[in-house]
């Protein structure tokens, strides 16, 4: 039996979540402790909330006053409602919540039936039941109950490097599937914006939205996750990041944005996409060619069908890149013009070492002259970071105008020069971030 425990400050929110299951005839109240229960299996949220408030102290130092627990037996264990109720009461007693007010609800929204328990963790004198070592205490208790009642041993599903990421199955445990998808995508792929994050999630029928606002005068900034069908339509109630795990939080995702900025190298993806584009004659041809190279192209359209977003997902380098990061010829506007008019196919700017007519011979070697018709400003792309500030990314070749060919990977590739190139990139990024205080 797997127990999942979360602590929070909103008893009403936990009650509302369970009431929603009951209203959809996918759940029922099994029993309560110190909370009114009319025996119908339904829940009166206002009445239950008032009962919980009666047990709340006038003041407490605890910020998180409640716990929301789910007990999940092995799928092969088929338990009656009386058995679920008995397990819940024994579990709460052993966890130290025997004298606390709590409510037990059975969920039947997936094939693997399970129970949820909403409980206070703050006593009337203002002290709180400790959550220290909750995971280990809970695991010992669930193993004890499995042995006592002859239940199968159930474990959390472990994420392994070779585990495939699959689309959300509407008939399965949606919350678990979304959590696994978000965790595996975060572990394996690099992305720098919410749009890029959503592009990779969308391949597996998951969507993420930012939530900003105020509650009781306090600002909050969070994320909410949705399960969708293949067309992007939401098919289930959303899940707050806090219900999935810390890895899904806004802080965690923003941190991934920042770390990815120092690790992503767009050049391999850009070379591959450019090669496919040069050989393609249409939208379908281009997308199919990318698929053969293990790259997905995610397009976002306005209501009138115009492309306003294009993201390349390179499963070879595990990077997610908006088209503008690769160059203006791969941007949404350029692709929209091409797909609607074949003669508007973007002109791929050759890498400096490929332009034989644009070289000057210096000191016994070849040296690239700047391109006079391409202003530096046109080679800049502007994007917003996770805090909403604008920053500029420069095309790799524009970093050293007049020295581009020296640092290009090609037939004359030199490891020492490439190391110097990377060092210059590192210094540029460090200068952009500013000194550490």
CSV table of C-alpha atoms in Angstrom, one decimal:
chain,number,residue,atom,x,y,z
A,1,UNK,CA,0.0,0.0,0.0
A,2,UNK,CA,1.4,3.4,-1.0
A,3,UNK,CA,0.7,6.4,1.2
A,4,UNK,CA,1.1,9.9,-0.3
A,5,UNK,CA,1.1,12.8,2.2
A,6,UNK,CA,0.9,16.5,1.6
A,7,UNK,CA,0.7,19.3,4.1
A,8,UNK,CA,-1.0,22.6,3.5
A,9,UNK,CA,-3.0,25.4,4.9
A,10,UNK,CA,-6.3,25.1,3.1
A,11,UNK,CA,-8.8,22.7,4.6
A,12,UNK,CA,-11.5,24.1,2.5
A,13,UNK,CA,-9.5,23.4,-0.7
A,14,UNK,CA,-9.0,19.7,0.3
A,15,UNK,CA,-12.7,19.3,1.1
A,16,UNK,CA,-13.7,20.9,-2.2
A,17,UNK,CA,-11.4,18.5,-4.1
A,18,UNK,CA,-13.0,15.5,-2.5
A,19,UNK,CA,-16.5,16.9,-2.8
A,20,UNK,CA,-15.9,17.2,-6.6
A,21,UNK,CA,-15.2,13.5,-6.8
A,22,UNK,CA,-18.4,12.8,-4.9
A,23,UNK,CA,-20.5,15.1,-7.0
A,24,UNK,CA,-19.3,13.3,-10.2
A,25,UNK,CA,-20.4,10.0,-8.5
A,26,UNK,CA,-16.8,8.9,-8.4
A,27,UNK,CA,-16.4,9.0,-4.6
A,28,UNK,CA,-18.2,8.7,-1.3
A,29,UNK,CA,-17.6,9.5,2.3
A,30,UNK,CA,-16.8,6.3,4.2
A,31,UNK,CA,-16.4,7.7,7.7
A,32,UNK,CA,-15.3,10.7,9.8
A,33,UNK,CA,-13.6,11.4,13.2
A,34,UNK,CA,-15.0,14.3,15.2
A,35,UNK,CA,-16.7,15.6,12.0
A,36,UNK,CA,-20.4,15.4,11.3
A,37,UNK,CA,-21.4,12.5,9.0
A,38,UNK,CA,-25.0,11.9,8.0
A,39,UNK,CA,-24.2,8.4,6.6
A,40,UNK,CA,-25.3,9.2,3.1
A,41,UNK,CA,-21.8,9.1,1.6
A,42,UNK,CA,-22.1,12.7,0.5
A,43,UNK,CA,-20.4,15.8,2.0
A,44,UNK,CA,-21.7,19.2,2.9
A,45,UNK,CA,-18.6,21.2,2.4
A,46,UNK,CA,-19.7,24.2,4.5
A,47,UNK,CA,-20.8,22.0,7.4
A,48,UNK,CA,-17.6,20.0,7.3
A,49,UNK,CA,-15.5,23.1,7.1
A,50,UNK,CA,-17.3,24.7,10.1
A,51,UNK,CA,-16.7,21.5,12.1
A,52,UNK,CA,-13.0,21.6,11.3
A,53,UNK,CA,-12.9,25.2,12.4
A,54,UNK,CA,-14.3,24.3,15.7
A,55,UNK,CA,-11.2,22.3,16.4
A,56,UNK,CA,-8.8,24.9,15.2
A,57,UNK,CA,-6.9,26.9,17.9
A,58,UNK,CA,-7.2,30.6,18.3
A,59,UNK,CA,-3.6,31.0,17.4
A,60,UNK,CA,-0.8,28.7,16.3
A,61,UNK,CA,2.8,29.1,15.0
A,62,UNK,CA,2.1,26.4,12.4
A,63,UNK,CA,1.7,27.7,8.9
A,64,UNK,CA,0.5,24.4,7.4
A,65,UNK,CA,-2.4,23.3,9.6
A,66,UNK,CA,-3.8,20.3,7.7
A,67,UNK,CA,-2.7,17.1,5.9
A,68,UNK,CA,-4.1,15.4,2.9
A,69,UNK,CA,-3.3,11.8,2.7
A,70,UNK,CA,-4.1,9.2,0.0
A,71,UNK,CA,-3.8,5.4,0.7
A,72,UNK,CA,-3.4,3.3,-2.4
A,73,UNK,CA,-3.5,-0.5,-2.1
A,74,UNK,CA,-2.0,-2.7,-4.7
A,75,UNK,CA,-4.3,-3.1,-7.8
A,76,UNK,CA,-4.7,-6.8,-7.0
A,77,UNK,CA,-6.2,-6.0,-3.6
A,78,UNK,CA,-10.0,-5.7,-3.8
A,79,UNK,CA,-11.2,-4.3,-0.6
A,80,UNK,CA,-14.7,-3.6,0.8
A,81,UNK,CA,-15.7,-0.2,2.1
A,82,UNK,CA,-15.6,-1.6,5.6
A,83,UNK,CA,-12.0,-2.8,5.0
A,84,UNK,CA,-11.0,0.6,3.6
A,85,UNK,CA,-12.5,2.3,6.6
A,86,UNK,CA,-10.7,0.0,9.1
A,87,UNK,CA,-7.4,0.5,7.3
A,88,UNK,CA,-7.8,4.3,7.4
A,89,UNK,CA,-8.6,4.5,11.1
A,90,UNK,CA,-5.6,2.2,12.0
A,91,UNK,CA,-3.3,4.1,9.8
A,92,UNK,CA,-4.3,7.5,11.4
A,93,UNK,CA,-4.0,6.0,14.9
A,94,UNK,CA,-0.5,4.7,14.3
A,95,UNK,CA,0.5,8.0,12.6
A,96,UNK,CA,-0.5,9.9,15.8
A,97,UNK,CA,-3.8,11.4,14.4
A,98,UNK,CA,-6.2,9.2,16.4
A,99,UNK,CA,-7.5,12.2,18.4
A,100,UNK,CA,-7.6,14.6,15.5
A,101,UNK,CA,-10.6,15.5,13.4
A,102,UNK,CA,-10.5,13.9,9.9
A,103,UNK,CA,-12.7,12.7,7.1
A,104,UNK,CA,-12.3,9.6,4.9
A,105,UNK,CA,-13.4,9.5,1.3
A,106,UNK,CA,-13.2,6.6,-1.2
A,107,UNK,CA,-12.2,7.6,-4.7
A,108,UNK,CA,-13.5,5.5,-7.7
A,109,UNK,CA,-12.3,7.7,-10.5
A,110,UNK,CA,-9.8,5.1,-11.7
A,111,UNK,CA,-9.7,1.3,-11.8
A,112,UNK,CA,-7.5,1.2,-8.8
A,113,UNK,CA,-9.8,2.4,-6.0
A,114,UNK,CA,-8.2,4.3,-3.1
A,115,UNK,CA,-9.0,6.5,-0.2
A,116,UNK,CA,-8.2,10.1,0.7
A,117,UNK,CA,-8.1,11.5,4.3
A,118,UNK,CA,-8.4,15.2,5.1
A,119,UNK,CA,-7.1,15.9,8.7
A,120,UNK,CA,-6.1,18.7,10.9
A,121,UNK,CA,-2.5,18.5,12.3
A,122,UNK,CA,-2.8,21.4,14.8
A,123,UNK,CA,-4.1,20.6,18.3
A,124,UNK,CA,-6.4,23.0,20.2
A,125,UNK,CA,-3.5,24.2,22.3
A,126,UNK,CA,-1.8,25.5,19.1
A,127,UNK,CA,0.9,22.8,18.9
A,128,UNK,CA,1.3,20.8,15.7
A,129,UNK,CA,1.9,17.1,15.1
A,130,UNK,CA,5.4,16.8,13.8
A,131,UNK,CA,5.8,15.9,10.1
A,132,UNK,CA,9.5,15.0,10.6
A,133,UNK,CA,10.4,11.6,9.0
A,134,UNK,CA,6.8,11.3,7.8
A,135,UNK,CA,7.9,9.2,4.8
A,136,UNK,CA,9.7,6.6,6.8
A,137,UNK,CA,7.1,6.4,9.6
A,138,UNK,CA,4.3,6.0,7.0
A,139,UNK,CA,6.2,3.3,5.1
A,140,UNK,CA,6.7,1.2,8.2
A,141,UNK,CA,3.0,1.5,9.1
A,142,UNK,CA,1.8,0.6,5.6
A,143,UNK,CA,4.1,-2.5,5.6
A,144,UNK,CA,2.8,-3.5,9.0
A,145,UNK,CA,-0.8,-3.2,7.8
A,146,UNK,CA,0.0,-5.2,4.6
A,147,UNK,CA,1.3,-8.0,6.7
A,148,UNK,CA,-1.5,-7.9,9.2
A,149,UNK,CA,-4.3,-8.0,6.5
A,150,UNK,CA,-2.4,-10.2,3.9
A,151,UNK,CA,-2.2,-7.4,1.3
A,152,UNK,CA,0.2,-7.2,-1.6
A,153,UNK,CA,3.3,-5.0,-1.2
A,154,UNK,CA,3.0,-1.9,-3.3
A,155,UNK,CA,5.8,0.5,-4.1
A,156,UNK,CA,6.0,4.0,-5.7
A,157,UNK,CA,6.7,3.7,-9.4
A,158,UNK,CA,10.4,4.4,-9.9
A,159,UNK,CA,11.5,6.6,-12.7
A,160,UNK,CA,14.4,5.1,-14.7
A,161,UNK,CA,16.5,6.7,-17.5
A,162,UNK,CA,15.2,4.2,-20.0
A,163,UNK,CA,11.5,4.5,-19.1
A,164,UNK,CA,9.5,5.7,-22.2
A,165,UNK,CA,7.3,8.8,-21.8
A,166,UNK,CA,3.8,8.0,-23.0
A,167,UNK,CA,0.7,10.0,-23.7
A,168,UNK,CA,-1.9,10.4,-20.9
A,169,UNK,CA,-4.4,7.6,-20.8
A,170,UNK,CA,-7.8,9.1,-19.8
A,171,UNK,CA,-8.8,5.8,-18.3
A,172,UNK,CA,-5.8,5.6,-16.0
A,173,UNK,CA,-4.5,7.5,-13.0
A,174,UNK,CA,-4.3,11.0,-14.6
A,175,UNK,CA,-2.6,12.7,-11.7
A,176,UNK,CA,0.1,10.0,-11.6
A,177,UNK,CA,0.6,10.1,-15.3
A,178,UNK,CA,0.9,13.9,-15.4
A,179,UNK,CA,3.4,13.8,-12.5
A,180,UNK,CA,5.5,11.2,-14.2
A,181,UNK,CA,5.5,13.1,-17.5
A,182,UNK,CA,6.5,16.4,-15.9
A,183,UNK,CA,9.2,14.7,-13.9
A,184,UNK,CA,10.7,12.8,-16.9
A,185,UNK,CA,10.5,15.8,-19.2
A,186,UNK,CA,12.3,17.9,-16.6
A,187,UNK,CA,15.0,15.3,-16.1
A,188,UNK,CA,15.8,14.7,-19.8
A,189,UNK,CA,15.1,17.8,-21.8
A,190,UNK,CA,16.4,21.3,-21.8
A,191,UNK,CA,14.1,24.3,-22.4
A,192,UNK,CA,14.2,28.0,-21.6
A,193,UNK,CA,10.7,29.3,-21.8
A,194,UNK,CA,7.2,28.3,-20.8
A,195,UNK,CA,6.3,28.0,-24.5
A,196,UNK,CA,9.2,25.5,-25.0
A,197,UNK,CA,8.2,23.6,-21.9
A,198,UNK,CA,4.6,23.3,-23.1
A,199,UNK,CA,5.7,22.2,-26.5
A,200,UNK,CA,7.4,19.1,-25.1
A,201,UNK,CA,4.6,18.5,-22.6
A,202,UNK,CA,2.1,18.7,-25.4
A,203,UNK,CA,3.6,15.7,-27.2
A,204,UNK,CA,2.3,13.6,-24.3
A,205,UNK,CA,-1.1,15.4,-23.8
A,206,UNK,CA,-0.1,17.6,-20.9
A,207,UNK,CA,-0.4,21.3,-20.6
A,208,UNK,CA,0.9,23.8,-18.1
A,209,UNK,CA,-0.4,27.3,-17.2
A,210,UNK,CA,1.0,30.0,-14.9
A,211,UNK,CA,-1.2,31.3,-12.1
A,212,UNK,CA,-0.6,34.7,-10.6
A,213,UNK,CA,-2.8,36.6,-8.1
A,214,UNK,CA,-3.4,37.5,-4.5
A,215,UNK,CA,-4.9,35.6,-1.6
A,216,UNK,CA,-5.6,37.5,1.6
A,217,UNK,CA,-3.3,40.2,0.4
A,218,UNK,CA,-0.4,37.9,-0.3
A,219,UNK,CA,0.9,37.4,-3.8
A,220,UNK,CA,1.3,33.9,-5.2
A,221,UNK,CA,2.9,32.6,-8.4
A,222,UNK,CA,2.3,29.0,-9.2
A,223,UNK,CA,1.7,26.5,-12.0
A,224,UNK,CA,-1.4,24.4,-12.9
A,225,UNK,CA,-1.2,21.2,-15.0
A,226,UNK,CA,-3.9,19.8,-17.3
A,227,UNK,CA,-4.5,16.5,-19.2
A,228,UNK,CA,-5.6,17.0,-22.8
A,229,UNK,CA,-6.6,15.0,-25.8
A,230,UNK,CA,-4.7,14.9,-29.0
A,231,UNK,CA,-6.4,18.1,-30.1
A,232,UNK,CA,-5.3,20.0,-27.0
A,233,UNK,CA,-8.7,20.0,-25.4
A,234,UNK,CA,-8.7,19.6,-21.6
A,235,UNK,CA,-10.2,16.3,-20.5
A,236,UNK,CA,-9.9,16.4,-16.7
A,237,UNK,CA,-9.8,18.8,-13.7
A,238,UNK,CA,-6.5,20.6,-13.3
A,239,UNK,CA,-3.8,19.8,-10.8
A,240,UNK,CA,-1.9,22.4,-8.9
A,241,UNK,CA,1.9,21.9,-9.0
A,242,UNK,CA,1.9,21.4,-5.2
A,243,UNK,CA,-0.2,18.2,-5.6
A,244,UNK,CA,2.3,16.7,-8.1
A,245,UNK,CA,5.5,17.4,-6.2
A,246,UNK,CA,8.3,20.0,-5.8
A,247,UNK,CA,9.8,19.0,-9.2
A,248,UNK,CA,6.6,20.5,-10.8
A,249,UNK,CA,6.7,23.8,-8.9
A,250,UNK,CA,7.3,27.2,-10.5
A,251,UNK,CA,10.5,27.5,-8.6
A,252,UNK,CA,11.8,24.2,-10.0
A,253,UNK,CA,10.8,25.0,-13.6
A,254,UNK,CA,12.2,28.5,-13.4
A,255,UNK,CA,15.5,26.9,-12.2
A,256,UNK,CA,15.5,24.6,-15.2
A,257,UNK,CA,15.1,27.6,-17.5
A,258,UNK,CA,18.2,29.2,-16.0
A,259,UNK,CA,20.3,26.1,-16.0
A,260,UNK,CA,19.4,25.2,-19.6
A,261,UNK,CA,20.6,28.6,-20.8
A,262,UNK,CA,24.2,27.6,-20.0
A,263,UNK,CA,24.0,24.1,-21.4
A,264,UNK,CA,22.1,24.4,-24.7
A,265,UNK,CA,24.1,24.4,-27.9
A,266,UNK,CA,21.8,25.3,-30.8
A,267,UNK,CA,24.3,24.4,-33.5
A,268,UNK,CA,23.6,20.7,-33.9
A,269,UNK,CA,19.9,21.2,-34.2
A,270,UNK,CA,20.3,24.2,-36.5
A,271,UNK,CA,22.5,22.2,-38.9
A,272,UNK,CA,20.0,19.3,-39.0
A,273,UNK,CA,17.0,21.6,-39.5
A,274,UNK,CA,18.7,23.6,-42.2
A,275,UNK,CA,19.6,20.4,-44.1
A,276,UNK,CA,16.0,19.1,-44.0
A,277,UNK,CA,14.7,22.5,-45.0
A,278,UNK,CA,17.0,22.7,-48.0
A,279,UNK,CA,15.7,19.3,-49.2
A,280,UNK,CA,12.0,20.0,-48.5
A,281,UNK,CA,9.4,21.5,-50.9
A,282,UNK,CA,6.4,21.9,-48.6
A,283,UNK,CA,5.2,21.9,-45.0
A,284,UNK,CA,4.4,18.2,-45.0
A,285,UNK,CA,7.7,17.4,-46.6
A,286,UNK,CA,9.5,19.5,-44.1
A,287,UNK,CA,7.7,17.9,-41.0
A,288,UNK,CA,8.2,14.4,-42.4
A,289,UNK,CA,11.9,15.1,-43.0
A,290,UNK,CA,12.4,16.3,-39.5
A,291,UNK,CA,10.6,13.3,-38.1
A,292,UNK,CA,13.1,11.1,-39.9
A,293,UNK,CA,15.9,13.0,-38.1
A,294,UNK,CA,14.1,12.5,-34.8
A,295,UNK,CA,13.0,16.1,-34.5
A,296,UNK,CA,9.4,17.2,-33.8
A,297,UNK,CA,8.0,20.5,-35.0
A,298,UNK,CA,5.3,22.0,-32.9
A,299,UNK,CA,3.3,24.8,-34.5
A,300,UNK,CA,0.9,27.1,-32.8
A,301,UNK,CA,-1.8,28.8,-34.8
A,302,UNK,CA,-4.1,31.8,-34.3
A,303,UNK,CA,-7.9,31.4,-34.8
A,304,UNK,CA,-7.5,32.4,-38.4
A,305,UNK,CA,-4.9,29.8,-39.0
A,306,UNK,CA,-1.7,31.9,-39.0
A,307,UNK,CA,1.4,30.4,-37.4
A,308,UNK,CA,2.5,32.5,-34.4
A,309,UNK,CA,4.8,30.0,-32.8
A,310,UNK,CA,7.2,27.3,-34.0
A,311,UNK,CA,9.2,25.1,-31.7
A,312,UNK,CA,11.7,22.4,-32.6
A,313,UNK,CA,12.1,19.4,-30.2
A,314,UNK,CA,15.3,17.7,-30.9
A,315,UNK,CA,15.2,14.2,-29.3
A,316,UNK,CA,18.8,13.6,-30.3
A,317,UNK,CA,20.3,16.5,-28.3
A,318,UNK,CA,17.3,16.5,-25.9
A,319,UNK,CA,16.7,20.2,-26.5
A,320,UNK,CA,13.6,22.3,-27.1
A,321,UNK,CA,14.1,25.4,-29.2
A,322,UNK,CA,11.8,28.1,-30.5
A,323,UNK,CA,12.5,28.7,-34.1
A,324,UNK,CA,13.8,32.2,-33.6
A,325,UNK,CA,16.6,30.7,-31.5
A,326,UNK,CA,17.9,28.9,-34.5
A,327,UNK,CA,17.7,32.0,-36.8
A,328,UNK,CA,15.1,34.2,-38.4
A,329,UNK,CA,14.7,31.8,-41.4
A,330,UNK,CA,13.3,29.2,-38.9
A,331,UNK,CA,11.0,31.6,-37.1
A,332,UNK,CA,7.2,31.3,-37.0
A,333,UNK,CA,6.8,34.2,-39.5
A,334,UNK,CA,9.2,32.7,-42.0
A,335,UNK,CA,7.6,29.3,-41.8
A,336,UNK,CA,4.1,30.8,-42.1
A,337,UNK,CA,5.1,32.6,-45.3
A,338,UNK,CA,6.7,29.5,-46.8
A,339,UNK,CA,3.9,27.1,-45.9
A,340,UNK,CA,1.3,29.4,-47.5
A,341,UNK,CA,3.4,30.3,-50.6
A,342,UNK,CA,6.1,27.9,-51.8
A,343,UNK,CA,8.1,30.6,-53.5
A,344,UNK,CA,8.6,32.3,-50.1
A,345,UNK,CA,10.8,29.5,-48.9
A,346,UNK,CA,13.3,30.9,-46.4
A,347,UNK,CA,16.8,31.5,-47.7
A,348,UNK,CA,19.2,29.7,-45.3
A,349,UNK,CA,22.1,31.9,-44.5
A,350,UNK,CA,25.3,29.7,-45.0
A,351,UNK,CA,27.7,29.3,-42.2
A,352,UNK,CA,30.7,31.6,-42.7
A,353,UNK,CA,33.1,28.7,-43.6
A,354,UNK,CA,30.6,27.6,-46.4
A,355,UNK,CA,30.7,31.0,-48.1
A,356,UNK,CA,33.9,30.7,-50.3
A,357,UNK,CA,33.3,34.1,-52.0
A,358,UNK,CA,33.3,36.0,-48.7
A,359,UNK,CA,36.8,35.3,-47.5
A,360,UNK,CA,39.9,37.4,-47.1
A,361,UNK,CA,43.3,35.8,-47.0
A,362,UNK,CA,45.2,37.0,-43.9
A,363,UNK,CA,48.5,35.8,-42.4
A,364,UNK,CA,48.6,32.7,-44.6
A,365,UNK,CA,45.1,31.6,-43.7
A,366,UNK,CA,41.5,32.5,-44.5
A,367,UNK,CA,39.5,35.0,-42.5
A,368,UNK,CA,35.8,35.9,-42.9
A,369,UNK,CA,34.8,39.5,-43.6
A,370,UNK,CA,31.6,40.8,-42.1
A,371,UNK,CA,28.5,40.6,-44.2
A,372,UNK,CA,27.8,44.3,-45.1
A,373,UNK,CA,24.1,43.8,-45.9
A,374,UNK,CA,23.2,42.2,-42.6
A,375,UNK,CA,23.0,44.8,-39.8
A,376,UNK,CA,24.0,43.4,-36.4
A,377,UNK,CA,20.6,44.3,-35.0
A,378,UNK,CA,18.9,41.9,-37.4
A,379,UNK,CA,20.9,39.0,-36.0
A,380,UNK,CA,19.5,39.6,-32.5
A,381,UNK,CA,16.6,37.8,-31.1
A,382,UNK,CA,14.7,39.1,-28.1
A,383,UNK,CA,13.0,36.8,-25.5
A,384,UNK,CA,11.8,37.0,-22.0
A,385,UNK,CA,13.4,35.1,-19.2
A,386,UNK,CA,11.5,33.5,-16.3
A,387,UNK,CA,11.1,36.8,-14.5
A,388,UNK,CA,9.7,38.5,-17.6
A,389,UNK,CA,12.8,40.6,-18.2
A,390,UNK,CA,13.9,41.0,-21.8
A,391,UNK,CA,17.3,39.8,-22.8
A,392,UNK,CA,19.1,39.4,-26.2
A,393,UNK,CA,20.6,36.3,-27.7
A,394,UNK,CA,23.0,36.7,-30.6
A,395,UNK,CA,23.5,34.3,-33.4
A,396,UNK,CA,26.7,32.4,-32.7
A,397,UNK,CA,28.4,33.7,-35.9
A,398,UNK,CA,27.9,37.3,-34.8
A,399,UNK,CA,29.9,37.0,-31.6
A,400,UNK,CA,33.2,37.6,-33.4
A,401,UNK,CA,32.4,39.7,-36.5
A,402,UNK,CA,35.4,39.3,-38.8
A,403,UNK,CA,36.5,36.1,-37.0
A,404,UNK,CA,33.5,33.8,-37.7
A,405,UNK,CA,35.2,31.2,-39.8
A,406,UNK,CA,38.0,30.8,-37.3
A,407,UNK,CA,35.6,29.3,-34.7
A,408,UNK,CA,33.3,27.3,-37.0
A,409,UNK,CA,33.1,23.6,-36.8
A,410,UNK,CA,33.9,22.3,-40.2
A,411,UNK,CA,36.7,20.8,-42.3
A,412,UNK,CA,39.3,23.0,-40.6
A,413,UNK,CA,38.0,22.2,-37.1
A,414,UNK,CA,40.7,22.9,-34.4
A,415,UNK,CA,40.1,21.6,-30.8
A,416,UNK,CA,42.1,24.4,-29.3
A,417,UNK,CA,40.2,27.0,-31.2
A,418,UNK,CA,36.9,25.4,-30.2
A,419,UNK,CA,37.9,25.5,-26.6
A,420,UNK,CA,38.7,29.2,-26.9
A,421,UNK,CA,35.3,29.7,-28.5
A,422,UNK,CA,33.5,28.0,-25.6
A,423,UNK,CA,35.6,30.1,-23.1
A,424,UNK,CA,34.5,33.3,-24.9
A,425,UNK,CA,30.9,32.2,-24.7
A,426,UNK,CA,31.2,31.5,-21.0
A,427,UNK,CA,32.7,35.0,-20.4
A,428,UNK,CA,30.0,36.7,-22.4
A,429,UNK,CA,27.3,34.9,-20.4
A,430,UNK,CA,29.1,35.8,-17.1
A,431,UNK,CA,29.3,39.4,-18.1
A,432,UNK,CA,25.6,39.4,-19.0
A,433,UNK,CA,24.7,38.0,-15.6
A,434,UNK,CA,27.0,40.5,-13.8
A,435,UNK,CA,29.4,39.8,-10.9
A,436,UNK,CA,28.3,37.7,-8.0
A,437,UNK,CA,27.8,39.6,-4.8
